[in-house]
Tab-separated table of C-alpha atoms in Angstrom:
chain	number	residue	atom	x	y	z
J	245	MET	CA	80.098	-83.957	68.846
J	246	TYR	CA	79.697	-81.700	71.865
J	247	PHE	CA	83.214	-82.553	72.883
J	248	LYS	CA	84.471	-81.340	69.488
J	249	ILE	CA	82.511	-78.108	69.836
J	250	CYS	CA	83.968	-77.519	73.285
J	251	LEU	CA	87.417	-78.226	71.888
J	252	LEU	CA	86.838	-75.691	69.107
J	253	PHE	CA	85.827	-73.030	71.620
J	254	CYS	CA	88.828	-73.857	73.785
J	255	LEU	CA	91.159	-73.482	70.797
J	256	PHE	CA	89.785	-70.014	70.154
J	257	SER	CA	90.045	-69.075	73.792
J	258	CYS	CA	93.825	-69.614	73.710
J	259	GLY	CA	94.118	-66.406	71.690
J	260	ARG	CA	94.571	-62.819	72.805
J	261	LEU	CA	91.717	-60.485	73.628
J	262	GLU	CA	92.225	-57.011	72.138
J	263	TYR	CA	89.651	-54.247	72.095
J	264	SER	CA	91.028	-51.859	69.499
J	265	PRO	CA	93.954	-51.579	67.085
J	266	TRP	CA	94.248	-47.947	68.233
J	267	SER	CA	94.524	-48.599	71.963
J	268	VAL	CA	97.437	-47.092	73.890
J	269	ASP	CA	97.462	-49.288	76.985
J	270	VAL	CA	101.192	-49.934	77.044
J	271	PRO	CA	103.448	-50.311	80.078
J	272	ASP	CA	105.196	-47.167	81.214
J	273	THR	CA	108.682	-48.509	80.393
J	274	LYS	CA	110.477	-45.266	79.356
J	275	LEU	CA	113.220	-47.412	77.844
J	276	ASN	CA	115.424	-44.463	76.861
J	277	ASN	CA	115.685	-43.336	80.487
J	278	LYS	CA	116.785	-46.792	81.622
J	279	ASN	CA	119.383	-47.062	78.874
J	280	LEU	CA	120.661	-43.534	79.461
J	281	TYR	CA	121.332	-44.594	83.024
J	282	LEU	CA	123.284	-47.641	81.776
J	283	ILE	CA	125.255	-45.411	79.405
J	284	SER	CA	126.063	-43.000	82.217
J	285	LYS	CA	127.635	-45.892	84.168
J	286	GLN	CA	130.001	-46.856	81.318
J	287	ARG	CA	133.703	-45.997	81.282
J	288	GLN	CA	133.480	-43.184	78.794
J	289	GLU	CA	136.782	-43.118	76.906
J	290	TYR	CA	137.889	-42.155	73.411
J	291	PRO	CA	137.543	-43.555	70.856
J	292	PHE	CA	134.043	-44.974	71.247
J	293	LYS	CA	131.650	-46.458	68.705
J	294	VAL	CA	127.922	-45.905	68.224
J	295	ALA	CA	125.819	-48.224	66.040
J	296	LEU	CA	123.253	-46.408	63.885
J	297	LEU	CA	120.030	-48.126	62.829
J	298	ALA	CA	117.052	-46.511	61.141
J	299	ASP	CA	113.519	-47.134	59.947
J	300	PRO	CA	112.781	-50.654	61.189
J	301	GLN	CA	109.116	-49.940	60.311
J	302	GLY	CA	107.498	-53.219	59.327
J	303	HIS	CA	110.799	-55.098	59.001
J	304	ILE	CA	111.218	-56.371	62.546
J	305	GLN	CA	112.896	-59.555	61.385
J	306	ASP	CA	115.647	-57.551	59.690
J	307	PHE	CA	115.893	-55.243	62.700
J	308	ARG	CA	116.410	-58.214	64.986
J	309	LYS	CA	119.055	-59.649	62.656
J	310	GLN	CA	120.864	-56.303	62.737
J	311	LEU	CA	120.887	-56.441	66.536
J	312	GLU	CA	122.189	-60.021	66.454
J	313	LEU	CA	124.956	-58.850	64.138
J	314	LEU	CA	125.797	-55.989	66.501
J	315	ASN	CA	125.831	-58.425	69.422
J	316	SER	CA	128.667	-60.284	67.690
J	317	ARG	CA	130.827	-57.172	68.156
J	318	ASP	CA	132.166	-56.131	71.524
J	319	ASP	CA	133.183	-52.587	70.650
J	320	ILE	CA	129.766	-50.872	70.523
J	321	SER	CA	129.171	-48.422	73.367
J	322	PHE	CA	125.515	-47.918	72.510
J	323	THR	CA	123.045	-48.181	69.632
J	324	VAL	CA	120.709	-45.486	68.327
J	325	VAL	CA	117.537	-46.193	66.317
J	326	LEU	CA	116.869	-43.089	64.251
J	327	GLY	CA	113.079	-43.157	64.106
J	328	ASP	CA	110.232	-44.682	62.133
J	329	LEU	CA	109.814	-47.651	64.405
J	330	THR	CA	106.335	-48.143	62.932
J	331	ASP	CA	104.360	-47.589	59.755
J	332	TYR	CA	101.011	-46.624	61.294
J	333	GLY	CA	101.786	-45.622	64.900
J	334	LEU	CA	99.929	-48.649	66.275
J	335	LYS	CA	100.591	-50.135	69.700
J	336	GLU	CA	101.364	-53.549	68.295
J	337	GLU	CA	104.023	-52.187	65.924
J	338	PHE	CA	105.764	-50.422	68.814
J	339	GLU	CA	105.634	-53.608	70.881
J	340	TRP	CA	107.295	-55.614	68.116
J	341	VAL	CA	110.226	-53.173	68.038
J	342	LEU	CA	110.445	-52.962	71.825
J	343	ASN	CA	110.503	-56.747	72.179
J	344	ALA	CA	113.068	-57.190	69.398
J	345	SER	CA	115.306	-54.556	70.984
J	346	ARG	CA	115.533	-56.554	74.222
J	347	ILE	CA	118.180	-58.833	72.686
J	348	SER	CA	120.622	-55.941	72.275
J	349	ASN	CA	123.754	-56.340	74.399
J	350	ALA	CA	124.526	-52.642	74.146
J	351	PRO	CA	122.176	-50.009	75.578
J	352	ILE	CA	119.783	-48.914	72.854
J	353	LEU	CA	118.260	-45.442	72.425
J	354	PHE	CA	115.383	-44.333	70.222
J	355	ILE	CA	114.251	-41.110	68.613
J	356	PRO	CA	110.823	-40.703	66.995
J	357	GLY	CA	110.211	-40.703	63.262
J	358	ASN	CA	107.394	-39.124	61.311
J	359	HIS	CA	105.444	-42.406	61.061
J	360	ASP	CA	105.618	-42.827	64.852
J	361	GLY	CA	103.499	-39.695	65.239
J	362	LEU	CA	100.543	-41.146	63.330
J	363	ALA	CA	97.263	-42.173	64.989
J	364	ASN	CA	97.977	-42.479	68.752
J	365	GLY	CA	101.678	-43.145	68.195
J	366	LYS	CA	102.835	-40.036	70.048
J	367	LYS	CA	101.199	-41.186	73.310
J	368	ILE	CA	102.526	-44.728	72.926
J	369	TYR	CA	106.045	-43.546	72.073
J	370	LYS	CA	106.195	-41.317	75.134
J	371	GLN	CA	105.128	-44.105	77.475
J	372	MET	CA	107.401	-46.739	75.953
J	373	PHE	CA	110.504	-44.715	75.175
J	374	GLY	CA	110.280	-41.372	77.003
J	375	GLU	CA	110.814	-37.787	75.876
J	376	TYR	CA	110.719	-36.961	72.158
J	377	SER	CA	113.818	-34.729	72.351
J	378	TYR	CA	116.616	-35.183	74.858
J	379	THR	CA	120.339	-34.771	75.323
J	380	PHE	CA	123.102	-36.634	77.119
J	381	ASN	CA	126.853	-36.452	77.417
J	382	TYR	CA	129.325	-39.160	76.554
J	383	ALA	CA	132.936	-38.414	77.366
J	384	ASP	CA	133.357	-34.764	76.278
J	385	HIS	CA	130.729	-34.993	73.551
J	386	LYS	CA	127.101	-34.036	73.793
J	387	PHE	CA	124.458	-36.015	71.919
J	388	VAL	CA	121.442	-33.939	70.905
J	389	MET	CA	118.505	-36.205	70.065
J	390	TRP	CA	116.036	-33.929	68.346
J	391	ASN	CA	112.438	-34.603	67.364
J	392	ASN	CA	112.180	-32.728	64.069
J	393	ASN	CA	109.019	-34.345	62.668
J	394	LYS	CA	107.354	-31.038	61.984
J	395	LEU	CA	104.146	-32.227	60.296
J	396	GLU	CA	103.122	-34.841	62.854
J	397	TRP	CA	104.055	-33.000	66.062
J	398	GLN	CA	102.418	-29.667	66.698
J	399	GLY	CA	104.972	-27.060	67.765
J	400	GLU	CA	107.945	-28.950	66.338
J	401	PRO	CA	110.651	-28.396	65.379
J	402	ASN	CA	111.661	-26.424	68.404
J	403	TRP	CA	114.378	-24.215	66.921
J	404	PRO	CA	115.196	-22.264	70.113
J	405	TRP	CA	115.687	-25.548	71.969
J	406	LEU	CA	118.016	-26.811	69.246
J	407	ALA	CA	119.980	-23.559	69.188
J	408	SER	CA	120.420	-23.735	72.954
J	409	GLN	CA	121.733	-27.322	72.849
J	410	LEU	CA	124.276	-27.189	70.031
J	411	ASN	CA	127.954	-26.499	70.522
J	412	SER	CA	131.221	-27.561	68.900
J	413	LYS	CA	131.054	-30.921	70.700
J	414	SER	CA	127.419	-31.674	69.815
J	415	ILE	CA	126.518	-34.655	67.662
J	416	LEU	CA	123.046	-33.977	66.309
J	417	MET	CA	120.675	-36.871	65.652
J	418	SER	CA	117.186	-36.485	64.196
J	419	HIS	CA	114.950	-38.543	61.964
J	420	ILE	CA	114.574	-36.121	59.074
J	421	PRO	CA	117.740	-34.879	57.358
J	422	PRO	CA	118.111	-31.270	56.220
J	423	ILE	CA	117.280	-32.066	52.601
J	424	ASP	CA	113.747	-33.349	52.801
J	425	ASP	CA	110.698	-31.909	51.093
J	426	VAL	CA	108.752	-31.513	54.353
J	427	TYR	CA	111.046	-28.629	55.187
J	428	GLN	CA	110.920	-25.374	53.286
J	429	SER	CA	114.171	-24.090	51.814
J	430	GLN	CA	114.244	-21.192	54.298
J	431	GLU	CA	114.020	-23.611	57.207
J	432	ILE	CA	116.789	-25.803	55.822
J	433	LYS	CA	118.942	-22.740	55.293
J	434	TYR	CA	118.381	-21.646	58.888
J	435	TRP	CA	119.065	-25.155	60.191
J	436	LYS	CA	122.322	-25.479	58.253
J	437	GLN	CA	123.436	-22.032	59.331
J	438	LEU	CA	122.752	-22.962	62.949
J	439	MET	CA	124.906	-26.083	62.656
J	440	GLN	CA	127.681	-24.124	60.966
J	441	ASP	CA	127.588	-21.321	63.521
J	442	LYS	CA	127.881	-23.844	66.333
J	443	ASN	CA	130.501	-25.787	64.352
J	444	ILE	CA	129.074	-29.193	65.232
J	445	PRO	CA	131.145	-32.251	64.201
J	446	ILE	CA	128.369	-34.216	62.428
J	447	SER	CA	124.597	-34.536	62.006
J	448	ILE	CA	123.047	-38.010	61.682
J	449	HIS	CA	119.603	-38.985	60.372
J	450	GLY	CA	117.275	-41.667	59.022
J	451	HIS	CA	114.118	-41.334	56.912
J	452	LEU	CA	115.608	-41.814	53.437
J	453	HIS	CA	116.080	-45.600	53.840
J	454	LYS	CA	119.481	-45.653	52.130
J	455	ASN	CA	122.891	-44.720	53.459
J	456	MET	CA	124.109	-41.322	52.330
J	457	PHE	CA	127.029	-39.185	53.327
J	458	TRP	CA	127.792	-35.671	52.256
J	459	SER	CA	129.764	-32.794	53.566
J	460	ASP	CA	129.194	-29.098	53.062
J	461	ASP	CA	130.603	-27.156	55.976
J	462	ILE	CA	129.176	-29.863	58.229
J	463	LYS	CA	129.352	-33.654	57.810
J	464	HIS	CA	125.956	-35.340	57.331
J	465	TYR	CA	125.178	-39.040	57.437
J	466	VAL	CA	121.897	-40.847	56.746
J	467	ALA	CA	121.734	-44.363	58.216
J	468	PRO	CA	120.283	-47.158	56.042
J	469	ALA	CA	116.877	-48.704	56.840
J	470	SER	CA	116.689	-52.095	58.561
J	471	VAL	CA	115.408	-53.725	55.380
J	472	THR	CA	118.779	-53.118	53.683
J	473	SER	CA	120.541	-55.281	56.343
J	474	LYS	CA	123.152	-52.525	56.657
J	475	TYR	CA	123.913	-50.351	59.632
J	476	GLY	CA	125.921	-47.225	60.267
J	477	LEU	CA	128.863	-47.061	62.627
J	478	LEU	CA	130.033	-43.807	64.146
J	479	THR	CA	133.483	-43.711	65.698
J	480	VAL	CA	134.036	-40.696	67.887
J	481	GLU	CA	137.549	-39.618	68.711
J	482	LYS	CA	138.423	-36.666	70.868
J	483	ASP	CA	138.674	-34.234	67.950
J	484	SER	CA	137.144	-36.075	65.012
J	485	THR	CA	134.386	-38.418	63.902
J	486	ILE	CA	134.454	-41.237	61.360
J	487	VAL	CA	131.354	-42.829	59.913
J	488	GLU	CA	131.137	-46.198	58.177
J	489	THR	CA	128.377	-48.258	56.629
J	490	CYS	CA	128.555	-51.927	57.603
J	491	THR	CA	127.167	-55.290	56.577
J	492	LYS	CA	127.905	-58.719	58.007
J	493	ASN	CA	130.916	-58.813	55.649
J	494	GLY	CA	132.560	-55.666	56.971
J	495	CYS	CA	132.483	-51.880	56.980
J	496	ILE	CA	133.157	-49.252	54.334
J	497	LYS	CA	134.264	-45.782	55.385
J	498	GLU	CA	132.084	-42.944	54.111
A	165	MET	CA	78.939	-37.746	67.642
A	166	LYS	CA	75.164	-38.386	67.507
A	167	TYR	CA	74.994	-37.002	63.945
A	168	LEU	CA	77.784	-39.327	62.925
A	169	ILE	CA	75.866	-42.273	64.370
A	170	ILE	CA	72.651	-41.247	62.568
A	171	ILE	CA	74.487	-40.785	59.257
A	172	TRP	CA	76.257	-44.096	59.670
A	173	ILE	CA	73.097	-46.087	60.373
A	174	SER	CA	71.126	-44.294	57.631
A	175	LEU	CA	73.829	-44.817	55.058
A	176	PHE	CA	74.134	-48.449	55.982
A	177	SER	CA	70.381	-48.999	55.778
A	178	SER	CA	70.146	-47.157	52.451
A	179	LEU	CA	73.030	-48.969	50.885
A	180	SER	CA	71.896	-52.360	51.997
A	181	TYR	CA	68.287	-51.991	50.892
A	182	GLY	CA	68.200	-49.686	47.884
A	183	PHE	CA	67.325	-46.514	49.799
A	184	GLU	CA	64.276	-48.108	51.388
A	185	PHE	CA	64.482	-48.524	55.162
A	186	LYS	CA	63.888	-52.038	56.404
A	187	THR	CA	63.916	-53.239	59.970
A	188	PRO	CA	67.163	-55.078	60.652
A	189	ASP	CA	67.016	-58.859	60.864
A	190	TYR	CA	69.128	-59.105	63.957
A	191	LEU	CA	70.976	-57.272	66.719
A	192	SER	CA	74.421	-58.167	67.911
A	193	LEU	CA	76.461	-57.548	71.023
A	194	GLN	CA	80.184	-58.241	70.948
A	195	THR	CA	83.322	-57.812	72.979
A	196	GLY	CA	86.899	-57.924	71.701
A	197	GLY	CA	87.885	-58.782	68.158
A	198	TYR	CA	89.311	-55.245	67.720
A	199	THR	CA	85.851	-53.644	67.464
A	200	GLY	CA	85.638	-52.523	71.089
A	201	PHE	CA	85.040	-53.566	74.649
A	202	ALA	CA	81.286	-53.278	74.045
A	203	THR	CA	80.044	-53.324	70.482
A	204	LEU	CA	76.400	-52.992	69.514
A	205	GLY	CA	75.297	-53.796	66.017
A	206	VAL	CA	72.388	-54.292	63.656
A	207	GLY	CA	72.465	-56.618	60.700
A	208	TYR	CA	70.610	-57.875	57.676
A	209	LYS	CA	70.476	-61.397	56.415
A	210	LEU	CA	71.053	-60.968	52.689
A	211	ASN	CA	70.483	-64.652	51.942
A	212	ASN	CA	71.297	-68.022	53.486
A	213	ILE	CA	75.034	-67.498	53.413
A	214	TRP	CA	75.616	-63.729	53.567
A	215	ASP	CA	75.044	-61.213	56.380
A	216	LEU	CA	75.697	-57.498	56.306
A	217	GLU	CA	76.145	-55.803	59.655
A	218	THR	CA	77.139	-52.467	61.092
A	219	GLN	CA	78.376	-51.941	64.628
A	220	MET	CA	79.377	-49.210	66.982
A	221	GLY	CA	82.042	-50.061	69.518
A	222	TYR	CA	83.335	-48.379	72.621
A	223	THR	CA	86.482	-49.023	74.613
A	224	PRO	CA	86.849	-47.072	77.867
A	225	TYR	CA	90.002	-45.336	79.050
A	226	SER	CA	90.616	-48.020	81.658
A	227	LEU	CA	91.023	-50.679	78.966
A	228	GLY	CA	92.320	-48.779	75.945
A	229	GLY	CA	94.450	-46.091	77.593
A	230	ILE	CA	92.139	-43.559	75.914
A	231	ASP	CA	88.408	-43.549	75.127
A	232	ILE	CA	87.974	-45.130	71.709
A	233	THR	CA	84.803	-45.122	69.634
A	234	THR	CA	84.678	-47.154	66.452
A	235	PHE	CA	82.185	-47.784	63.684
A	236	ASP	CA	82.350	-50.739	61.402
A	237	LEU	CA	80.726	-52.415	58.450
A	238	LYS	CA	80.999	-56.174	58.342
A	239	VAL	CA	80.252	-58.750	55.658
A	240	ARG	CA	79.938	-62.291	56.944
A	241	TRP	CA	79.987	-65.409	54.778
A	242	TYR	CA	78.784	-68.713	56.220
A	243	HIS	CA	80.824	-71.417	54.588
A	244	SER	CA	79.583	-74.462	56.468
A	245	LYS	CA	76.677	-75.658	58.559
A	246	LEU	CA	76.451	-78.542	60.981
A	247	ILE	CA	73.028	-79.606	62.302
A	248	LEU	CA	73.406	-80.780	65.867
A	249	ASP	CA	69.811	-81.028	66.955
A	250	ASP	CA	66.343	-79.736	65.971
A	251	ASN	CA	67.153	-76.310	67.368
A	252	MET	CA	70.905	-76.444	67.331
A	253	LEU	CA	73.222	-75.428	64.564
A	254	LEU	CA	76.921	-74.844	64.298
A	255	LEU	CA	77.873	-72.433	61.540
A	256	GLY	CA	81.370	-71.708	60.351
A	257	TYR	CA	82.069	-68.296	58.839
A	258	PHE	CA	84.561	-65.837	57.466
A	259	SER	CA	84.040	-62.114	57.651
A	260	SER	CA	85.668	-58.952	56.484
A	261	THR	CA	85.221	-55.697	58.403
A	262	PHE	CA	85.851	-52.100	57.495
A	263	LEU	CA	86.745	-50.436	60.818
A	264	TYR	CA	86.746	-46.696	61.373
A	265	SER	CA	87.664	-44.598	64.390
A	266	ASN	CA	86.770	-40.921	64.642
A	267	ASP	CA	89.615	-39.912	66.948
A	268	LYS	CA	90.756	-36.327	66.315
A	269	ASP	CA	94.355	-37.398	65.675
A	270	MET	CA	93.394	-39.674	62.810
A	271	PHE	CA	92.284	-39.046	59.259
A	272	VAL	CA	90.601	-40.667	56.298
A	273	VAL	CA	91.462	-37.935	53.799
A	274	LEU	CA	95.096	-36.873	53.958
A	275	PRO	CA	95.263	-33.406	55.584
A	276	ALA	CA	96.569	-30.644	53.327
A	277	LYS	CA	99.737	-30.178	55.410
A	278	TYR	CA	101.188	-33.468	54.107
A	279	PRO	CA	102.733	-33.983	50.696
A	280	ARG	CA	100.507	-35.874	48.253
A	281	LYS	CA	100.181	-39.625	48.978
A	282	TYR	CA	102.451	-39.258	52.023
A	283	TYR	CA	100.364	-41.578	54.240
A	284	ASP	CA	97.568	-44.115	54.011
A	285	PRO	CA	94.418	-43.226	55.991
A	286	SER	CA	95.162	-43.725	59.678
A	287	ALA	CA	91.512	-43.846	60.819
A	288	ILE	CA	90.677	-46.981	58.838
A	289	ARG	CA	91.676	-50.590	59.329
A	290	TRP	CA	90.457	-53.800	57.734
A	291	LEU	CA	89.747	-56.875	59.802
A	292	PHE	CA	89.756	-60.437	58.535
A	293	THR	CA	87.923	-62.895	60.725
A	294	PHE	CA	87.144	-66.592	60.968
A	295	GLY	CA	84.770	-68.004	63.498
A	296	SER	CA	81.984	-70.279	64.603
A	297	MET	CA	78.404	-69.457	65.491
A	298	PHE	CA	76.462	-71.731	67.796
A	299	GLN	CA	72.697	-71.406	67.388
A	300	ILE	CA	71.028	-72.857	70.470
A	301	HIS	CA	67.638	-71.226	70.181
A	302	ASP	CA	65.356	-69.811	67.464
A	303	LYS	CA	66.275	-66.297	68.544
A	304	TYR	CA	69.743	-66.531	69.999
A	305	SER	CA	73.133	-67.439	68.632
A	306	PHE	CA	76.516	-67.206	70.284
A	307	TYR	CA	79.638	-66.700	68.316
A	308	ILE	CA	83.336	-66.822	68.908
A	309	ASP	CA	85.785	-65.665	66.308
A	310	TYR	CA	89.337	-64.577	65.704
A	311	SER	CA	90.280	-61.407	63.841
A	312	TYR	CA	93.482	-60.151	62.295
A	313	THR	CA	94.051	-56.572	61.183
A	314	ASP	CA	95.394	-55.734	57.740
A	315	VAL	CA	98.596	-54.497	59.420
A	316	GLU	CA	99.100	-57.779	61.260
A	317	LEU	CA	98.674	-59.853	58.125
A	318	THR	CA	100.939	-57.739	55.936
A	319	LYS	CA	103.607	-57.509	58.621
A	320	TYR	CA	103.377	-61.241	59.257
A	321	TYR	CA	104.027	-61.822	55.547
A	322	ASN	CA	107.219	-59.720	55.780
A	323	ASN	CA	108.342	-61.084	59.165
A	324	TYR	CA	107.165	-64.687	59.330
A	325	GLU	CA	110.439	-65.791	60.980
A	326	TYR	CA	109.891	-63.365	63.831
A	327	LEU	CA	106.137	-62.886	64.201
A	328	SER	CA	103.798	-65.735	65.010
A	329	LEU	CA	100.119	-65.782	64.040
A	330	GLN	CA	99.358	-67.093	67.536
A	331	ASN	CA	100.717	-63.862	69.023
A	332	LEU	CA	98.735	-61.675	66.656
A	333	GLY	CA	95.006	-61.100	66.273
A	334	SER	CA	92.220	-61.030	68.784
A	335	ILE	CA	89.456	-63.231	69.939
A	336	GLY	CA	85.907	-61.845	69.731
A	337	LEU	CA	82.851	-63.069	71.600
A	338	GLY	CA	79.309	-62.151	70.708
A	339	ILE	CA	75.599	-62.771	70.887
A	340	LYS	CA	73.238	-62.422	67.963
A	341	TYR	CA	69.518	-61.856	68.582
A	342	LYS	CA	67.079	-62.406	65.737
A	343	ILE	CA	64.439	-59.672	65.516
A	344	LYS	CA	62.364	-61.258	62.780
């Protein structure tokens, strides 16, 4: 009998010991910085392709399958996950995404989504992935990764920062597209005017969970959520951009 | 903070005993199981198979990355009992816990800045626990249990090919001291 009791206690003791669902004790990995370094070491030639994933929140299995699908291609220069890695901003949710992303053959970059700013998500995101907004160059193009989650981050969006980063070679990526109800119409008008004035080639987003493409004076693309098993594919040529939505059966040009 | 603690304990006592204060039946001290590094609690034995307990937990910066204070309300159901000796019992139980943290970045009621029904409350989590309690003395019991959060269980349901129950949840260890 006592042996069985000891066995029972031993079985329990094989488990993890966690103190709080809201803890933020994550390793200081700053994954974006590491992958930006890998990207900077690539031969940066036109045309190049960027895989676009969005909103893996709670669908890690599908996210991993998307990465496996991308690994079967050899023409992806890097992958971008366009925010909403989590539903509740919990450490564990971030860890699931981080661990799943390790299988990616191509360097993978992240931007924060509105859900990632919940609870202690902002602190965890910064430690795991790095800065909320950042830029980098690839060939002659400039990628502007912009944290525009205005309700969850105090002081965002940083319009002067955005205005200072955009130019005619800037590809803008942010979680929230310029059509969402969290933005007031005046803000959207200003944002669109800014993109038009700078004559950027395309703006790319997540948040809406389904792929969308529209063009006013600027091309806009919304990448599908992981749960749809689709992904976006951006092909950048010296003077143009093409965007496609892909499944395991092939890609359709938008 | 102290007012919150007083309100919490008073509310718990009132709810559990029809607005008439009764001395708790037992005290508990726990570590892990998502309620904190050190969790102190008081509880009432409702009958032979049900306990109602409230706890306050604390996790220091060195373990949680930030200081975390939590309050919880736990219902425990004893589903089995094994008599080992005159003074020794092994009890199996399930419990459900309503866990709350008062961190400034979290909310129970959706702040006005968000659109209606935009988010679920971020300051509340539910825990689902199974465990064993080993009573070795009239006054003392030791328990060891395993808790899953509502998020872990729902995400496991959606990602069972990727997530494993063994890599989710948390062990909890505790002592229960009978006052009466």
